XYZ file of N, CA and C in Angstrom:
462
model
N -2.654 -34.870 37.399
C -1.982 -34.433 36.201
C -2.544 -33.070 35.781
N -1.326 -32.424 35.346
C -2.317 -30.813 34.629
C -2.242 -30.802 33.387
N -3.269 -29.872 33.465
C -3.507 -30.182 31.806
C -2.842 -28.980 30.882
N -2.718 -29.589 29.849
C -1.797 -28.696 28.960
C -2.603 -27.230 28.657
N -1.975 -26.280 28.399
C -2.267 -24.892 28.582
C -0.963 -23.938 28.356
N -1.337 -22.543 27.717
C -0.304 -21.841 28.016
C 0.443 -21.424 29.512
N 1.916 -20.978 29.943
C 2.118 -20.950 30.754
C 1.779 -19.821 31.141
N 1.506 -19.018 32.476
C 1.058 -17.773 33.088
C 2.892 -16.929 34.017
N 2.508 -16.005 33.720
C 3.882 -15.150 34.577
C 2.811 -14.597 35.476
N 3.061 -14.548 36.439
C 2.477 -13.121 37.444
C 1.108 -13.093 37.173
N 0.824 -12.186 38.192
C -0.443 -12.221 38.288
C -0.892 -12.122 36.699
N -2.592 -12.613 36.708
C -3.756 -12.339 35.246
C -4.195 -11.505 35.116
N -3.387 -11.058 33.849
C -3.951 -9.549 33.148
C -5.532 -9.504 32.563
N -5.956 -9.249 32.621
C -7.753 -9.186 32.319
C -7.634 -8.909 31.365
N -8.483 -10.184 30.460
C -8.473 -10.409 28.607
C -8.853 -9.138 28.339
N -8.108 -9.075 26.755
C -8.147 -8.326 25.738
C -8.133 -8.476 24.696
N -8.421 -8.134 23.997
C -8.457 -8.602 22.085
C -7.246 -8.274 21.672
N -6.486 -8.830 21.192
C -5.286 -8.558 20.185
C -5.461 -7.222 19.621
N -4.624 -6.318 19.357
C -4.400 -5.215 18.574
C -4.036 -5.683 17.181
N -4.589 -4.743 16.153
C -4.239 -5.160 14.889
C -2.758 -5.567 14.774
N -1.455 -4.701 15.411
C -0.326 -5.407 15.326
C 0.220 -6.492 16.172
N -0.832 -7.245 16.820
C -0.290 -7.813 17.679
C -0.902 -9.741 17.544
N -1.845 -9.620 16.305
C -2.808 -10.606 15.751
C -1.503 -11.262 14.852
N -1.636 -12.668 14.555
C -0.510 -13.741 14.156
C -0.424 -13.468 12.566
N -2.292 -12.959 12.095
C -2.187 -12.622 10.644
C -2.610 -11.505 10.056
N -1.626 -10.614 10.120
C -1.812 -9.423 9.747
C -2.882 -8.938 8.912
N -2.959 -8.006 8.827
C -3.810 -7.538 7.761
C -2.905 -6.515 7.272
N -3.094 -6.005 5.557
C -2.581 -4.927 5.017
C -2.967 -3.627 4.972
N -2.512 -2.766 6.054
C -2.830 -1.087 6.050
C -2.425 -0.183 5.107
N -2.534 0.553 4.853
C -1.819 1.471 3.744
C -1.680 2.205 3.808
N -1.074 3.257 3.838
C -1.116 4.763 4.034
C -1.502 5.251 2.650
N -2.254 5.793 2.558
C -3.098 6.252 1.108
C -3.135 7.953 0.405
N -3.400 8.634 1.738
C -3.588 9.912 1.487
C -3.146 10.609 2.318
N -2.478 12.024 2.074
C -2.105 12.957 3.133
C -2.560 14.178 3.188
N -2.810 14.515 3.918
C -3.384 16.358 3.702
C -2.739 17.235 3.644
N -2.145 18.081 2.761
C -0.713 19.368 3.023
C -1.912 20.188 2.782
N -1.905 21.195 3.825
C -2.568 22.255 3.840
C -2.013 23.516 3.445
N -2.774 24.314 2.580
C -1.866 25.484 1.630
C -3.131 26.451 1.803
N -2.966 27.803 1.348
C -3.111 28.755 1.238
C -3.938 29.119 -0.577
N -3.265 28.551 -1.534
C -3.636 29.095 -2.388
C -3.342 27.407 -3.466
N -4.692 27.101 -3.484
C -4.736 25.854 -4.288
C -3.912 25.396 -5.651
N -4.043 26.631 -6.292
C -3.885 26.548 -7.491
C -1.869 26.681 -7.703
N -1.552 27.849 -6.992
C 0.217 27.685 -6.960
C 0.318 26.607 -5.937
N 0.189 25.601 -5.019
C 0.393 24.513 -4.363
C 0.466 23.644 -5.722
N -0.444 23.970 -6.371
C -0.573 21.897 -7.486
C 0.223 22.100 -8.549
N 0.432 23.304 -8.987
C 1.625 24.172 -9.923
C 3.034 23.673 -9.307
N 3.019 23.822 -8.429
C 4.306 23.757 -7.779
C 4.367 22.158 -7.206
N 3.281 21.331 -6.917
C 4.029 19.922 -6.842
C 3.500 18.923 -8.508
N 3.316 19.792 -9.134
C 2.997 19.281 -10.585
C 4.681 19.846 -11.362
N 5.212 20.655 -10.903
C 6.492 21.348 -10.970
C 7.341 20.391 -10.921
N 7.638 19.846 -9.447
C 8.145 18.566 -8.790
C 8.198 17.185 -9.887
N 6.701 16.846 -10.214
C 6.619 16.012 -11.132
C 5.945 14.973 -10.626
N 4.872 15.450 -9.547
C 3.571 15.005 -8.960
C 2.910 14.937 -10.073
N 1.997 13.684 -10.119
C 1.108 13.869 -11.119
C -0.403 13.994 -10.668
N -0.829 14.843 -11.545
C -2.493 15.355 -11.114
C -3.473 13.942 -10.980
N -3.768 13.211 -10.197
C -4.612 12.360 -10.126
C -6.449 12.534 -10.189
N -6.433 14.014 -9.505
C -7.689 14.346 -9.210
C -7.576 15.840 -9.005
N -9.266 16.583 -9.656
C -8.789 18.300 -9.374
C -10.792 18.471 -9.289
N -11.560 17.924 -8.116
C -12.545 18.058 -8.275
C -13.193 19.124 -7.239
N -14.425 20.108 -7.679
C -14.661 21.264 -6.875
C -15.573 20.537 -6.874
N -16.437 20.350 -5.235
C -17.516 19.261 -5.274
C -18.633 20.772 -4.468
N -18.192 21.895 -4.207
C -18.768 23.462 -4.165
C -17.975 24.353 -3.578
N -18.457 25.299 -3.038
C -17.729 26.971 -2.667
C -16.664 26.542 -1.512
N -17.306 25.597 -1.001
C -16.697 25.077 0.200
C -14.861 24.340 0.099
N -15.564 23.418 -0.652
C -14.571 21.820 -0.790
C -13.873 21.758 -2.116
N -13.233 22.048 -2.784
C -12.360 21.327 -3.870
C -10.912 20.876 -3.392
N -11.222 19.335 -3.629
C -10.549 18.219 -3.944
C -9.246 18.635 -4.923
N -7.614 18.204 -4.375
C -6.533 18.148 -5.599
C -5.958 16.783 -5.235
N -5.850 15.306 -6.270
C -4.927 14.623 -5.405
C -4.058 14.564 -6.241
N -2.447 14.572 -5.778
C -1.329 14.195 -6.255
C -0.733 13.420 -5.974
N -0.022 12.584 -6.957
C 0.911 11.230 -6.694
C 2.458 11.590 -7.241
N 3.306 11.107 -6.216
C 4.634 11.674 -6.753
C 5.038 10.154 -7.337
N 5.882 10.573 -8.525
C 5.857 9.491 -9.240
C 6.863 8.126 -8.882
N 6.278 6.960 -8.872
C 6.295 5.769 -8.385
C 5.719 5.287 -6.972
N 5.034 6.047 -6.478
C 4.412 6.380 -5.271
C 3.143 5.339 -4.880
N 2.472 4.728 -4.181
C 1.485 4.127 -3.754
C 0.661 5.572 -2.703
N 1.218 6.344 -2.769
C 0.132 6.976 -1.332
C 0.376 8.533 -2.169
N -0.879 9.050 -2.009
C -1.086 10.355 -2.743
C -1.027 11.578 -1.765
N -1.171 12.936 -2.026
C -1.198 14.064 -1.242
C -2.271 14.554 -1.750
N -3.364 15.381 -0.852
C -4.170 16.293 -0.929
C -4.285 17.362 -0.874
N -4.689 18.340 -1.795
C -4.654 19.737 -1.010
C -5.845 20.554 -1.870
N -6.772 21.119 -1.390
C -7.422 21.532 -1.244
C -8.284 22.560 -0.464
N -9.534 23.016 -0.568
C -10.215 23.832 0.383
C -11.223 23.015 1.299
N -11.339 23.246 2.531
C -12.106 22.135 3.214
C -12.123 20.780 3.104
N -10.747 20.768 3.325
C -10.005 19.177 3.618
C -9.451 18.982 4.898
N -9.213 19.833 5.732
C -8.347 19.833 6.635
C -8.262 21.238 7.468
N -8.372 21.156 8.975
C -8.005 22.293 9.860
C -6.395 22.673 10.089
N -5.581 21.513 9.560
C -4.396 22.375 9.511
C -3.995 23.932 9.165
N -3.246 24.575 9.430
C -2.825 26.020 9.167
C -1.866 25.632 8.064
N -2.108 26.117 7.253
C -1.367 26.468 5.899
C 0.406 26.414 6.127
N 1.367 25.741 6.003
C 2.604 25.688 6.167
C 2.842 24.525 7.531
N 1.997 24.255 8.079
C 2.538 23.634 9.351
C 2.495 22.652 9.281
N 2.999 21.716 8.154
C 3.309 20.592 7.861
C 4.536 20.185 7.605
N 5.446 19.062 8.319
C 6.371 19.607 8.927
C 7.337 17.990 8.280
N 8.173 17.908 7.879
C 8.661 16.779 7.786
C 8.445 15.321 6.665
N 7.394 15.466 5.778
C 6.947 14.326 5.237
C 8.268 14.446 4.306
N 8.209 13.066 4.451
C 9.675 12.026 4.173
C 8.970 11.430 2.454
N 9.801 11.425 1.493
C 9.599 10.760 0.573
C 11.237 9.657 0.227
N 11.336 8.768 -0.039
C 12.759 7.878 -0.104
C 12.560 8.103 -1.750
N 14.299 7.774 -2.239
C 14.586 7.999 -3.544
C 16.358 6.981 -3.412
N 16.001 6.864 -4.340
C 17.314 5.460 -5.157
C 19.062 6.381 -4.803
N 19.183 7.256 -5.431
C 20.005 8.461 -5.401
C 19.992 10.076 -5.434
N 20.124 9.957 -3.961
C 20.092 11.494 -3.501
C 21.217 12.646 -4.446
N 22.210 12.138 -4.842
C 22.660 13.184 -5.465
C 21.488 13.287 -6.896
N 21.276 12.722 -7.307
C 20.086 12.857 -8.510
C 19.103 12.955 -8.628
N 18.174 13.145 -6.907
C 17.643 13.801 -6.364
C 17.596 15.833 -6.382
N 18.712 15.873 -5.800
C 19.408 17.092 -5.679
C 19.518 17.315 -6.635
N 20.366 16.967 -7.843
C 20.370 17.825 -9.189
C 19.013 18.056 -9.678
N 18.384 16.887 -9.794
C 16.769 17.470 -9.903
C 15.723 18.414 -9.832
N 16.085 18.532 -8.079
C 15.277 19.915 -7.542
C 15.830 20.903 -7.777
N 17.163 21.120 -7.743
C 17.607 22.193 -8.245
C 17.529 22.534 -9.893
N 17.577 21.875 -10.499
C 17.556 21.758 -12.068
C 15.634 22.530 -11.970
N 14.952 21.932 -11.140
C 13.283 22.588 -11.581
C 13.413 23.702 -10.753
N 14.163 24.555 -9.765
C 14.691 25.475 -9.310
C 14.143 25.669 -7.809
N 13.951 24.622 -7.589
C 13.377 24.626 -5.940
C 15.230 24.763 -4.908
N 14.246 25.710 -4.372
C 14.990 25.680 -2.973
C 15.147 24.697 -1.792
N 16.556 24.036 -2.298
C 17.319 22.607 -1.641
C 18.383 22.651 -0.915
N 18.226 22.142 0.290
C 19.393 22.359 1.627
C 20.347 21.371 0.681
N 21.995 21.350 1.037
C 22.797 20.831 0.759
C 22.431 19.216 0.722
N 23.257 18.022 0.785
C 23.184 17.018 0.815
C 23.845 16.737 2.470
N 22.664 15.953 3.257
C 23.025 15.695 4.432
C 23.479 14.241 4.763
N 24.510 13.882 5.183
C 24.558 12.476 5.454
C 24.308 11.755 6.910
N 23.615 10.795 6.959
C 23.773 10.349 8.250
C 24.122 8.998 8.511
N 24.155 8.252 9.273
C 24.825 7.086 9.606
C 23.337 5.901 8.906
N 21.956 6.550 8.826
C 21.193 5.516 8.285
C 20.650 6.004 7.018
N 21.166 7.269 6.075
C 20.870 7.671 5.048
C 21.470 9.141 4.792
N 21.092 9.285 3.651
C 21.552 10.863 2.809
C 20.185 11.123 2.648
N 19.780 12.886 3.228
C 19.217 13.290 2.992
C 18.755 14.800 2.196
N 18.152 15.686 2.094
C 17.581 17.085 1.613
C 16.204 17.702 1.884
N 16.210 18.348 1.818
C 15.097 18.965 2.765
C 14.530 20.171 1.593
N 13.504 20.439 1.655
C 12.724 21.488 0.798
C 11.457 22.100 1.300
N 10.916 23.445 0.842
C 9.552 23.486 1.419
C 8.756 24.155 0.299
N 7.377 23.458 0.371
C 6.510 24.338 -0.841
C 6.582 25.835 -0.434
N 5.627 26.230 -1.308
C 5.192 28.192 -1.136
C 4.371 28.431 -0.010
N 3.755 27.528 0.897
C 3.191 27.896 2.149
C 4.456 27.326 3.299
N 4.946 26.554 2.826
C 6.368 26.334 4.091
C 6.190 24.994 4.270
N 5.254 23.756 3.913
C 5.474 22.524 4.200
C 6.353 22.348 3.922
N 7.768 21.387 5.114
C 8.310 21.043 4.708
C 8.456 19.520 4.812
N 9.549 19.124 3.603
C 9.996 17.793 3.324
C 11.098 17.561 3.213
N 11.400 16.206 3.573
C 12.699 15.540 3.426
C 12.826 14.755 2.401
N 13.576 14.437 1.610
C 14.174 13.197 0.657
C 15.553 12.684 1.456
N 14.919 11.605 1.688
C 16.243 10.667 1.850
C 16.544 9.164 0.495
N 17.737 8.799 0.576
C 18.423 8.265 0.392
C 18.627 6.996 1.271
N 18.165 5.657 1.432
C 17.808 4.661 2.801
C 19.367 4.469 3.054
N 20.491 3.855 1.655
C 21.349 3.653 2.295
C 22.369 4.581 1.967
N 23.324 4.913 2.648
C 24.342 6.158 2.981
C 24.845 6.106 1.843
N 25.718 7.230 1.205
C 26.656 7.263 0.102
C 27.594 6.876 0.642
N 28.495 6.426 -0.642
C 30.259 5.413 -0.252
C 30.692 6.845 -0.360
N 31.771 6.596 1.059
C 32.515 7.439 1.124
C 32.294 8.801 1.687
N 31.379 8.951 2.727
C 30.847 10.252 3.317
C 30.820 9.429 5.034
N 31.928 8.382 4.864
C 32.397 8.557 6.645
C 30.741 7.443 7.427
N 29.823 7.457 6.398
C 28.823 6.113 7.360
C 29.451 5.462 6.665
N 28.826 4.101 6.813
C 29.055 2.688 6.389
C 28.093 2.542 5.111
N 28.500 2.001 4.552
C 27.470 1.947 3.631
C 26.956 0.738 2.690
């Protein structure tokens, strides 16, 4: 008689430990902080305090390092920017995605605080807009589900 056991395919892969996503009980990761790397500290936090980021933190810890963190509002995960935070090059931050309820009220928004906003883009898994601070990071706002009536499903 054999004894009970999992079944085997093909040859035995030589044990390994589970990967955090691959363990039965997760654990909770978070994405917490991001680094946008800028040029000039002070018009960066002006300008996502503009937005309607709120100042969480503005600490010079010396000549080297001062600390800015910002939270855009309703947000769990903050942005950084500062001096000696990061080897990024100033602008080459490329894409960070923030989601929002309604993109057209989105859009009136940024434009209403006078930022420079690509049209309203639609796609088959959201509406989006695109913007970039004063060093060139740019960002997207999307919209998760499509607007009625712009040809996705919605």
């Amino acid at each position: 008689m054999m004894a009970a056991g999992p079944a085997t395919r093909g040859p035995t892969a030589p044990h390994r430990a589970p990967t955090i996503l691959e363990q039965e009980h997760l654990m909770d990761i978070k994405l917490e902080l991001v680094a946008v790397p800028v040029t000039d500290v002070d018009r960066a936090k002006a300008f996502y305090e503009g937005l309607g980021f709120h100042a969480d933190h503005d600490v010079t810890v010396s000549e080297d390092i001062r600390f800015v963190q910002l939270t855009p509002p309703g947000s769990a995960c903050s942005i950084a920017l500062g001096r000696g935070l990061t080897r990024m090059v100033p602008g080459s931050l490329d894409n960070m995605q923030v989601v929002v309820a309604d993109i057209e009220e989105a859009y009136a928004d940024l434009r209403g605080r006078g930022i420079e906003v690509t049209e309203i883009q639609d796609m088959p898994w959201g509406s989006f807009v695109y913007f970039s601070d004063p060093d060139g990071n740019g960002w997207a706002v999307q919209q998760t589900t499509p607007r009625a009536g712009t040809g996705s499903p919605a």
